[in-house]
PDB file of C-alpha atoms in Angstrom:
ATOM      1  CA  MET A   1     -22.177   0.596   1.050  1.00 94.00           C
ATOM      2  CA  LYS A   2     -19.796  -2.109   2.205  1.00 97.00           C
ATOM      3  CA  LEU A   3     -17.689   0.283   4.295  1.00 98.00           C
ATOM      4  CA  ALA A   4     -20.374   2.532   5.743  1.00 97.00           C
ATOM      5  CA  ASP A   5     -19.178   4.358   8.864  1.00 96.00           C
ATOM      6  CA  ARG A   6     -15.664   2.916   8.594  1.00 98.00           C
ATOM      7  CA  ILE A   7     -12.525   4.988   9.045  1.00 98.00           C
ATOM      8  CA  ALA A   8      -9.873   3.852   6.585  1.00 98.00           C
ATOM      9  CA  ILE A   9      -6.241   4.927   6.204  1.00 98.00           C
ATOM     10  CA  VAL A  10      -4.534   4.495   2.833  1.00 98.00           C
ATOM     11  CA  THR A  11      -0.815   5.249   2.701  1.00 98.00           C
ATOM     12  CA  GLY A  12       0.515   6.573  -0.563  1.00 98.00           C
ATOM     13  CA  GLY A  13      -3.076   7.326  -1.474  1.00 97.00           C
ATOM     14  CA  ALA A  14      -2.590  10.563  -3.370  1.00 97.00           C
ATOM     15  CA  ARG A  15      -2.137   8.872  -6.741  1.00 95.00           C
ATOM     16  CA  GLY A  16      -1.861   5.552  -8.552  1.00 94.00           C
ATOM     17  CA  ILE A  17      -3.141   2.355  -6.963  1.00 97.00           C
ATOM     18  CA  GLY A  18      -3.500   4.123  -3.613  1.00 97.00           C
ATOM     19  CA  GLU A  19      -5.769   6.763  -5.112  1.00 97.00           C
ATOM     20  CA  ALA A  20      -7.880   4.038  -6.739  1.00 98.00           C
ATOM     21  CA  ILE A  21      -8.209   2.264  -3.382  1.00 98.00           C
ATOM     22  CA  ALA A  22      -9.165   5.487  -1.610  1.00 98.00           C
ATOM     23  CA  THR A  23     -11.702   6.278  -4.329  1.00 98.00           C
ATOM     24  CA  ARG A  24     -13.261   2.813  -4.145  1.00 98.00           C
ATOM     25  CA  PHE A  25     -13.422   2.977  -0.331  1.00 98.00           C
ATOM     26  CA  ALA A  26     -15.112   6.383  -0.420  1.00 98.00           C
ATOM     27  CA  ALA A  27     -17.660   5.094  -2.941  1.00 98.00           C
ATOM     28  CA  GLU A  28     -18.496   2.306  -0.484  1.00 98.00           C
ATOM     29  CA  GLY A  29     -19.162   4.742   2.369  1.00 98.00           C
ATOM     30  CA  ALA A  30     -15.820   4.926   4.175  1.00 98.00           C
ATOM     31  CA  THR A  31     -14.285   8.074   5.560  1.00 98.00           C
ATOM     32  CA  THR A  32     -10.961   7.798   3.784  1.00 97.00           C
ATOM     33  CA  VAL A  33      -7.788   9.252   5.256  1.00 98.00           C
ATOM     34  CA  ILE A  34      -4.833   9.589   2.919  1.00 98.00           C
ATOM     35  CA  LEU A  35      -1.276   9.607   4.255  1.00 98.00           C
ATOM     36  CA  ASP A  36       1.285  10.602   1.661  1.00 98.00           C
ATOM     37  CA  LEU A  37       4.764  12.068   1.472  1.00 97.00           C
ATOM     38  CA  ASP A  38       3.212  14.741  -0.747  1.00 97.00           C
ATOM     39  CA  GLY A  39       0.918  16.420   1.754  1.00 96.00           C
ATOM     40  CA  ALA A  40      -0.597  18.826  -0.782  1.00 97.00           C
ATOM     41  CA  ALA A  41      -1.509  16.000  -3.163  1.00 97.00           C
ATOM     42  CA  ALA A  42      -2.919  13.992  -0.248  1.00 98.00           C
ATOM     43  CA  ALA A  43      -5.121  16.897   0.794  1.00 97.00           C
ATOM     44  CA  GLU A  44      -6.295  17.500  -2.784  1.00 97.00           C
ATOM     45  CA  THR A  45      -7.235  13.865  -3.411  1.00 97.00           C
ATOM     46  CA  ALA A  46      -8.848  13.500   0.023  1.00 97.00           C
ATOM     47  CA  ALA A  47     -10.911  16.658  -0.432  1.00 96.00           C
ATOM     48  CA  ARG A  48     -12.318  15.260  -3.670  1.00 97.00           C
ATOM     49  CA  LEU A  49     -13.326  12.101  -1.801  1.00 97.00           C
ATOM     50  CA  GLY A  50     -14.751  13.841   1.253  1.00 97.00           C
ATOM     51  CA  GLY A  51     -11.926  12.616   3.487  1.00 97.00           C
ATOM     52  CA  THR A  52      -8.769  14.095   4.950  1.00 97.00           C
ATOM     53  CA  GLY A  53      -5.174  14.142   3.795  1.00 98.00           C
ATOM     54  CA  HIS A  54      -2.038  14.251   5.897  1.00 97.00           C
ATOM     55  CA  ALA A  55       1.634  14.649   5.061  1.00 97.00           C
ATOM     56  CA  CYS A  56       3.438  11.567   6.341  1.00 98.00           C
ATOM     57  CA  ASP A  57       6.784   9.889   5.744  1.00 98.00           C
ATOM     58  CA  VAL A  58       6.031   6.261   6.572  1.00 98.00           C
ATOM     59  CA  SER A  59       9.750   5.495   6.859  1.00 98.00           C
ATOM     60  CA  VAL A  60       9.969   7.733   9.954  1.00 98.00           C
ATOM     61  CA  ARG A  61       8.289   6.432  13.110  1.00 98.00           C
ATOM     62  CA  ALA A  62       7.644   9.898  14.556  1.00 98.00           C
ATOM     63  CA  SER A  63       5.895  10.973  11.354  1.00 98.00           C
ATOM     64  CA  VAL A  64       3.606   7.940  11.431  1.00 98.00           C
ATOM     65  CA  GLU A  65       2.858   8.408  15.129  1.00 98.00           C
ATOM     66  CA  ALA A  66       1.951  12.065  14.570  1.00 98.00           C
ATOM     67  CA  ALA A  67      -0.312  11.292  11.609  1.00 98.00           C
ATOM     68  CA  VAL A  68      -2.095   8.453  13.405  1.00 98.00           C
ATOM     69  CA  ALA A  69      -2.605  10.682  16.446  1.00 98.00           C
ATOM     70  CA  GLU A  70      -4.230  13.287  14.195  1.00 97.00           C
ATOM     71  CA  VAL A  71      -6.541  10.691  12.696  1.00 98.00           C
ATOM     72  CA  LEU A  72      -7.572   9.356  16.097  1.00 98.00           C
ATOM     73  CA  ALA A  73      -8.147  12.881  17.407  1.00 97.00           C
ATOM     74  CA  ALA A  74     -10.372  13.685  14.445  1.00 96.00           C
ATOM     75  CA  HIS A  75     -12.263  10.404  14.079  1.00 96.00           C
ATOM     76  CA  GLY A  76     -11.838   8.482  17.332  1.00 97.00           C
ATOM     77  CA  ARG A  77     -10.886   5.179  15.732  1.00 98.00           C
ATOM     78  CA  ILE A  78      -9.278   3.450  12.760  1.00 98.00           C
ATOM     79  CA  ASP A  79     -11.069   0.469  11.229  1.00 98.00           C
ATOM     80  CA  ILE A  80      -8.952  -0.216   8.152  1.00 98.00           C
ATOM     81  CA  LEU A  81      -5.310   0.293   7.231  1.00 99.00           C
ATOM     82  CA  VAL A  82      -3.963  -0.145   3.709  1.00 99.00           C
ATOM     83  CA  ASN A  83      -0.170  -0.132   3.501  1.00 98.00           C
ATOM     84  CA  ASN A  84       0.274   0.968  -0.092  1.00 98.00           C
ATOM     85  CA  ALA A  85       3.070   3.578  -0.084  1.00 98.00           C
ATOM     86  CA  GLY A  86       5.869   2.646  -2.422  1.00 95.00           C
ATOM     87  CA  LEU A  87       8.391   3.775  -4.990  1.00 91.00           C
ATOM     88  CA  GLY A  88       9.973   2.130  -7.986  1.00 86.00           C
ATOM     89  CA  LEU A  89      13.674   2.936  -7.924  1.00 91.00           C
ATOM     90  CA  ALA A  90      15.541   0.715 -10.358  1.00 88.00           C
ATOM     91  CA  GLY A  91      19.107   0.281 -11.498  1.00 92.00           C
ATOM     92  CA  PRO A  92      21.993  -2.179 -11.819  1.00 96.00           C
ATOM     93  CA  SER A  93      22.581  -3.949  -8.510  1.00 97.00           C
ATOM     94  CA  GLU A  94      26.312  -3.249  -8.632  1.00 98.00           C
ATOM     95  CA  THR A  95      25.757   0.510  -8.728  1.00 98.00           C
ATOM     96  CA  PHE A  96      22.535   0.842  -6.717  1.00 97.00           C
ATOM     97  CA  SER A  97      23.293   3.498  -4.114  1.00 98.00           C
ATOM     98  CA  ASP A  98      22.879   3.346  -0.351  1.00 98.00           C
ATOM     99  CA  GLU A  99      20.437   6.240  -0.595  1.00 98.00           C
ATOM    100  CA  GLU A 100      18.262   4.413  -3.121  1.00 98.00           C
ATOM    101  CA  TRP A 101      18.368   1.230  -1.021  1.00 98.00           C
ATOM    102  CA  ASP A 102      17.494   3.052   2.195  1.00 98.00           C
ATOM    103  CA  ALA A 103      14.610   4.911   0.564  1.00 98.00           C
ATOM    104  CA  SER A 104      13.174   1.735  -0.973  1.00 98.00           C
ATOM    105  CA  ILE A 105      13.425  -0.402   2.144  1.00 98.00           C
ATOM    106  CA  GLY A 106      12.400   2.488   4.384  1.00 98.00           C
ATOM    107  CA  ILE A 107       9.130   3.171   2.600  1.00 98.00           C
ATOM    108  CA  MET A 108       8.093  -0.292   1.420  1.00 98.00           C
ATOM    109  CA  GLN A 109       9.317  -2.479   4.294  1.00 98.00           C
ATOM    110  CA  THR A 110      10.015  -0.403   7.400  1.00 98.00           C
ATOM    111  CA  GLY A 111       6.983   1.752   6.614  1.00 98.00           C
ATOM    112  CA  VAL A 112       4.724  -1.294   6.622  1.00 98.00           C
ATOM    113  CA  PHE A 113       6.162  -2.268  10.003  1.00 98.00           C
ATOM    114  CA  TYR A 114       5.693   1.184  11.537  1.00 98.00           C
ATOM    115  CA  CYS A 115       2.156   1.684  10.234  1.00 98.00           C
ATOM    116  CA  SER A 116       1.038  -1.858  11.100  1.00 98.00           C
ATOM    117  CA  GLN A 117       2.474  -1.673  14.596  1.00 98.00           C
ATOM    118  CA  ILE A 118       1.218   1.809  15.463  1.00 98.00           C
ATOM    119  CA  VAL A 119      -2.264   1.379  13.980  1.00 98.00           C
ATOM    120  CA  GLY A 120      -2.329  -2.262  15.067  1.00 98.00           C
ATOM    121  CA  ARG A 121      -1.939  -1.335  18.722  1.00 98.00           C
ATOM    122  CA  HIS A 122      -5.104   0.758  18.461  1.00 98.00           C
ATOM    123  CA  MET A 123      -6.965  -2.019  16.634  1.00 98.00           C
ATOM    124  CA  LEU A 124      -5.893  -4.604  19.209  1.00 98.00           C
ATOM    125  CA  GLU A 125      -7.272  -2.425  22.000  1.00 98.00           C
ATOM    126  CA  ARG A 126     -10.632  -2.410  20.209  1.00 97.00           C
ATOM    127  CA  GLY A 127     -10.440  -6.074  19.267  1.00 98.00           C
ATOM    128  CA  ARG A 128     -11.235  -5.484  15.611  1.00 98.00           C
ATOM    129  CA  GLY A 129      -9.728  -4.160  12.415  1.00 98.00           C
ATOM    130  CA  ALA A 130      -8.453  -5.044   8.966  1.00 98.00           C
ATOM    131  CA  ILE A 131      -5.017  -4.436   7.484  1.00 99.00           C
ATOM    132  CA  VAL A 132      -4.291  -4.948   3.795  1.00 99.00           C
ATOM    133  CA  ASN A 133      -0.701  -4.728   2.577  1.00 98.00           C
ATOM    134  CA  ILE A 134       0.160  -4.068  -1.060  1.00 98.00           C
ATOM    135  CA  SER A 135       2.963  -6.389  -2.078  1.00 98.00           C
ATOM    136  CA  SER A 136       3.771  -7.262  -5.698  1.00 96.00           C
ATOM    137  CA  ILE A 137       4.179 -10.185  -8.034  1.00 93.00           C
ATOM    138  CA  ASN A 138       7.849  -9.219  -7.720  1.00 93.00           C
ATOM    139  CA  ALA A 139       7.837 -10.853  -4.301  1.00 96.00           C
ATOM    140  CA  TRP A 140       8.118 -14.120  -6.270  1.00 95.00           C
ATOM    141  CA  GLU A 141       8.942 -13.128  -9.850  1.00 89.00           C
ATOM    142  CA  ALA A 142      12.435 -11.636 -10.008  1.00 89.00           C
ATOM    143  CA  PHE A 143      13.081  -8.732 -12.339  1.00 85.00           C
ATOM    144  CA  PRO A 144      16.545  -7.375 -13.162  1.00 89.00           C
ATOM    145  CA  MET A 145      17.514  -3.996 -11.706  1.00 90.00           C
ATOM    146  CA  ARG A 146      14.813  -4.342  -9.028  1.00 92.00           C
ATOM    147  CA  LEU A 147      16.885  -5.688  -6.132  1.00 97.00           C
ATOM    148  CA  ALA A 148      15.504  -3.366  -3.438  1.00 98.00           C
ATOM    149  CA  TYR A 149      11.952  -3.437  -4.786  1.00 96.00           C
ATOM    150  CA  CYS A 150      11.787  -7.235  -4.984  1.00 97.00           C
ATOM    151  CA  ALA A 151      13.404  -7.614  -1.549  1.00 98.00           C
ATOM    152  CA  ALA A 152      10.990  -5.168   0.066  1.00 98.00           C
ATOM    153  CA  LYS A 153       7.901  -6.712  -1.514  1.00 98.00           C
ATOM    154  CA  ALA A 154       8.980 -10.217  -0.476  1.00 98.00           C
ATOM    155  CA  ALA A 155       9.375  -8.873   3.052  1.00 98.00           C
ATOM    156  CA  VAL A 156       5.832  -7.477   2.916  1.00 98.00           C
ATOM    157  CA  VAL A 157       4.516 -10.978   2.207  1.00 98.00           C
ATOM    158  CA  ALA A 158       6.458 -12.404   5.161  1.00 98.00           C
ATOM    159  CA  MET A 159       5.299  -9.619   7.504  1.00 98.00           C
ATOM    160  CA  THR A 160       1.703 -10.111   6.373  1.00 98.00           C
ATOM    161  CA  GLU A 161       1.843 -13.812   7.208  1.00 98.00           C
ATOM    162  CA  VAL A 162       3.423 -13.251  10.642  1.00 98.00           C
ATOM    163  CA  LEU A 163       0.942 -10.533  11.626  1.00 98.00           C
ATOM    164  CA  ALA A 164      -1.976 -12.559  10.267  1.00 98.00           C
ATOM    165  CA  ILE A 165      -1.275 -15.581  12.454  1.00 98.00           C
ATOM    166  CA  GLU A 166      -0.262 -13.446  15.433  1.00 98.00           C
ATOM    167  CA  TRP A 167      -3.323 -11.179  15.463  1.00 98.00           C
ATOM    168  CA  ALA A 168      -6.086 -13.324  13.937  1.00 98.00           C
ATOM    169  CA  GLY A 169      -7.204 -14.605  17.335  1.00 98.00           C
ATOM    170  CA  ARG A 170      -7.400 -11.036  18.606  1.00 98.00           C
ATOM    171  CA  GLY A 171      -9.857  -9.768  16.002  1.00 98.00           C
ATOM    172  CA  ILE A 172      -7.470  -8.338  13.400  1.00 98.00           C
ATOM    173  CA  ARG A 173      -7.390  -9.623   9.821  1.00 98.00           C
ATOM    174  CA  VAL A 174      -4.110  -9.052   7.975  1.00 98.00           C
ATOM    175  CA  ASN A 175      -3.962  -9.832   4.260  1.00 98.00           C
ATOM    176  CA  SER A 176      -1.954  -8.865   1.210  1.00 98.00           C
ATOM    177  CA  VAL A 177      -2.665  -8.151  -2.435  1.00 98.00           C
ATOM    178  CA  ALA A 178       0.216  -8.681  -4.872  1.00 97.00           C
ATOM    179  CA  PRO A 179      -0.502  -6.838  -8.130  1.00 95.00           C
ATOM    180  CA  GLY A 180       1.114  -7.528 -11.433  1.00 91.00           C
ATOM    181  CA  VAL A 181       2.213  -4.595 -13.552  1.00 89.00           C
ATOM    182  CA  THR A 182      -0.531  -2.004 -13.210  1.00 92.00           C
ATOM    183  CA  ARG A 183      -1.103   1.032 -15.396  1.00 87.00           C
ATOM    184  CA  THR A 184      -0.122   3.915 -13.122  1.00 88.00           C
ATOM    185  CA  ALA A 185       1.869   7.129 -13.572  1.00 82.00           C
ATOM    186  CA  LEU A 186       4.830   5.362 -11.937  1.00 78.00           C
ATOM    187  CA  VAL A 187       4.719   2.574 -14.528  1.00 83.00           C
ATOM    188  CA  GLN A 188       4.340   5.106 -17.322  1.00 83.00           C
ATOM    189  CA  LYS A 189       7.460   6.873 -16.098  1.00 82.00           C
ATOM    190  CA  GLY A 190       9.307   3.553 -16.220  1.00 80.00           C
ATOM    191  CA  ILE A 191       8.154   3.093 -19.803  1.00 85.00           C
ATOM    192  CA  ASP A 192       9.212   6.631 -20.718  1.00 87.00           C
ATOM    193  CA  ASP A 193      12.616   6.138 -19.061  1.00 84.00           C
ATOM    194  CA  GLY A 194      13.174   2.869 -20.920  1.00 82.00           C
ATOM    195  CA  VAL A 195      13.214   0.789 -17.742  1.00 76.00           C
ATOM    196  CA  ILE A 196       9.978  -1.058 -18.526  1.00 80.00           C
ATOM    197  CA  ASP A 197       9.706  -3.067 -21.735  1.00 85.00           C
ATOM    198  CA  VAL A 198       5.965  -3.126 -22.438  1.00 90.00           C
ATOM    199  CA  VAL A 199       6.100  -6.097 -24.811  1.00 90.00           C
ATOM    200  CA  ALA A 200       8.208  -8.174 -22.404  1.00 86.00           C
ATOM    201  CA  TYR A 201       6.017  -7.369 -19.401  1.00 83.00           C
ATOM    202  CA  GLN A 202       2.777  -8.114 -21.196  1.00 89.00           C
ATOM    203  CA  ALA A 203       4.216 -11.374 -22.555  1.00 90.00           C
ATOM    204  CA  LYS A 204       4.715 -12.507 -18.940  1.00 85.00           C
ATOM    205  CA  THR A 205       1.092 -11.693 -18.104  1.00 88.00           C
ATOM    206  CA  PRO A 206      -1.533 -14.340 -18.977  1.00 89.00           C
ATOM    207  CA  MET A 207      -4.056 -11.713 -20.076  1.00 90.00           C
ATOM    208  CA  HIS A 208      -1.353  -9.904 -22.110  1.00 93.00           C
ATOM    209  CA  ARG A 209      -2.231  -6.501 -20.739  1.00 93.00           C
ATOM    210  CA  PHE A 210      -1.437  -4.324 -17.755  1.00 93.00           C
ATOM    211  CA  GLY A 211      -3.745  -4.288 -14.784  1.00 93.00           C
ATOM    212  CA  GLU A 212      -5.905  -1.259 -14.048  1.00 95.00           C
ATOM    213  CA  PRO A 213      -5.751   0.468 -10.631  1.00 96.00           C
ATOM    214  CA  ASP A 214      -9.443  -0.093  -9.894  1.00 97.00           C
ATOM    215  CA  GLU A 215      -9.026  -3.841 -10.430  1.00 97.00           C
ATOM    216  CA  ILE A 216      -6.534  -3.843  -7.559  1.00 98.00           C
ATOM    217  CA  ALA A 217      -8.776  -1.567  -5.514  1.00 98.00           C
ATOM    218  CA  ARG A 218     -11.687  -3.998  -5.777  1.00 98.00           C
ATOM    219  CA  ALA A 219      -9.543  -6.836  -4.428  1.00 98.00           C
ATOM    220  CA  VAL A 220      -8.444  -4.646  -1.526  1.00 98.00           C
ATOM    221  CA  LEU A 221     -12.064  -3.665  -0.854  1.00 98.00           C
ATOM    222  CA  TYR A 222     -13.054  -7.319  -0.542  1.00 98.00           C
ATOM    223  CA  LEU A 223     -10.325  -7.988   2.025  1.00 98.00           C
ATOM    224  CA  ALA A 224     -11.119  -4.814   3.962  1.00 98.00           C
ATOM    225  CA  CYS A 225     -14.878  -5.321   4.247  1.00 97.00           C
ATOM    226  CA  ASP A 226     -16.893  -7.800   6.295  1.00 94.00           C
ATOM    227  CA  GLU A 227     -17.389 -10.118   3.342  1.00 93.00           C
TER     228      GLU A 227
END
C-alpha cells in the first residue's frame, strides 16, 4: 500500500489515463479525488474507487479554487496532485479556431498553472507534497494538425522544470510523465475520425504498439509515492 492514508487529486480522472491513475492510486491505499469537467462521470468513477468526484473546469481559477476548498474541507489536506486533464482537438493550423485554441491552452496549460499554484500553496504550508504533470511525447515530437496540443504539452514540461527547481528545497517534488500514444477512448475517437493513422503512429513507436493506460499509471504512481 504505497499510498496508504494519502489524499490524491487527479484532474481529468473520470476516464482514460486519468481513470487508470485514479484506479492505481486507490489500489495502493490512497483516497482518490477526481476533478473533471464531467461532474457526473467524476462522481461515478470516484464512487467505484471509494473516493469523491467533483465537477471542475481547470481552465477557470474560481472553479479550481472552489473544488480545492471542498477537498480540504472534506479531507483536511492534499498530499498528491496529478495534472492530467486534457483534450485532443486537431485540425489544420491555418483554420484552427480561436475557440479551439483557447480551450486547448486553457485546459492543458493554464489549468496546470492554476491547479499547481492553488494546491501548491497548501503543500508549501505543510512542507510536503508531490505533483505529477502529464505531458506528452508531443512536447518534443511534432505532429501535423496538433499545433495547440504540442504547444501546451511543451509548456507543461517547462512549467514542471520551473516548479521542480523552485519548490524542491521546500519539500515539494514536481515531476512529469510524457506518454506516447496510449490506447484510450480519446485516441480511439481520433482513429474513428481518421485523424490518427494507426500504422504511422505504431511505426514511430519502438515497441510498435500503443501504450496502455495502466502502464502510464504505474509510472505516475512511482513519482507520487515515497520511493
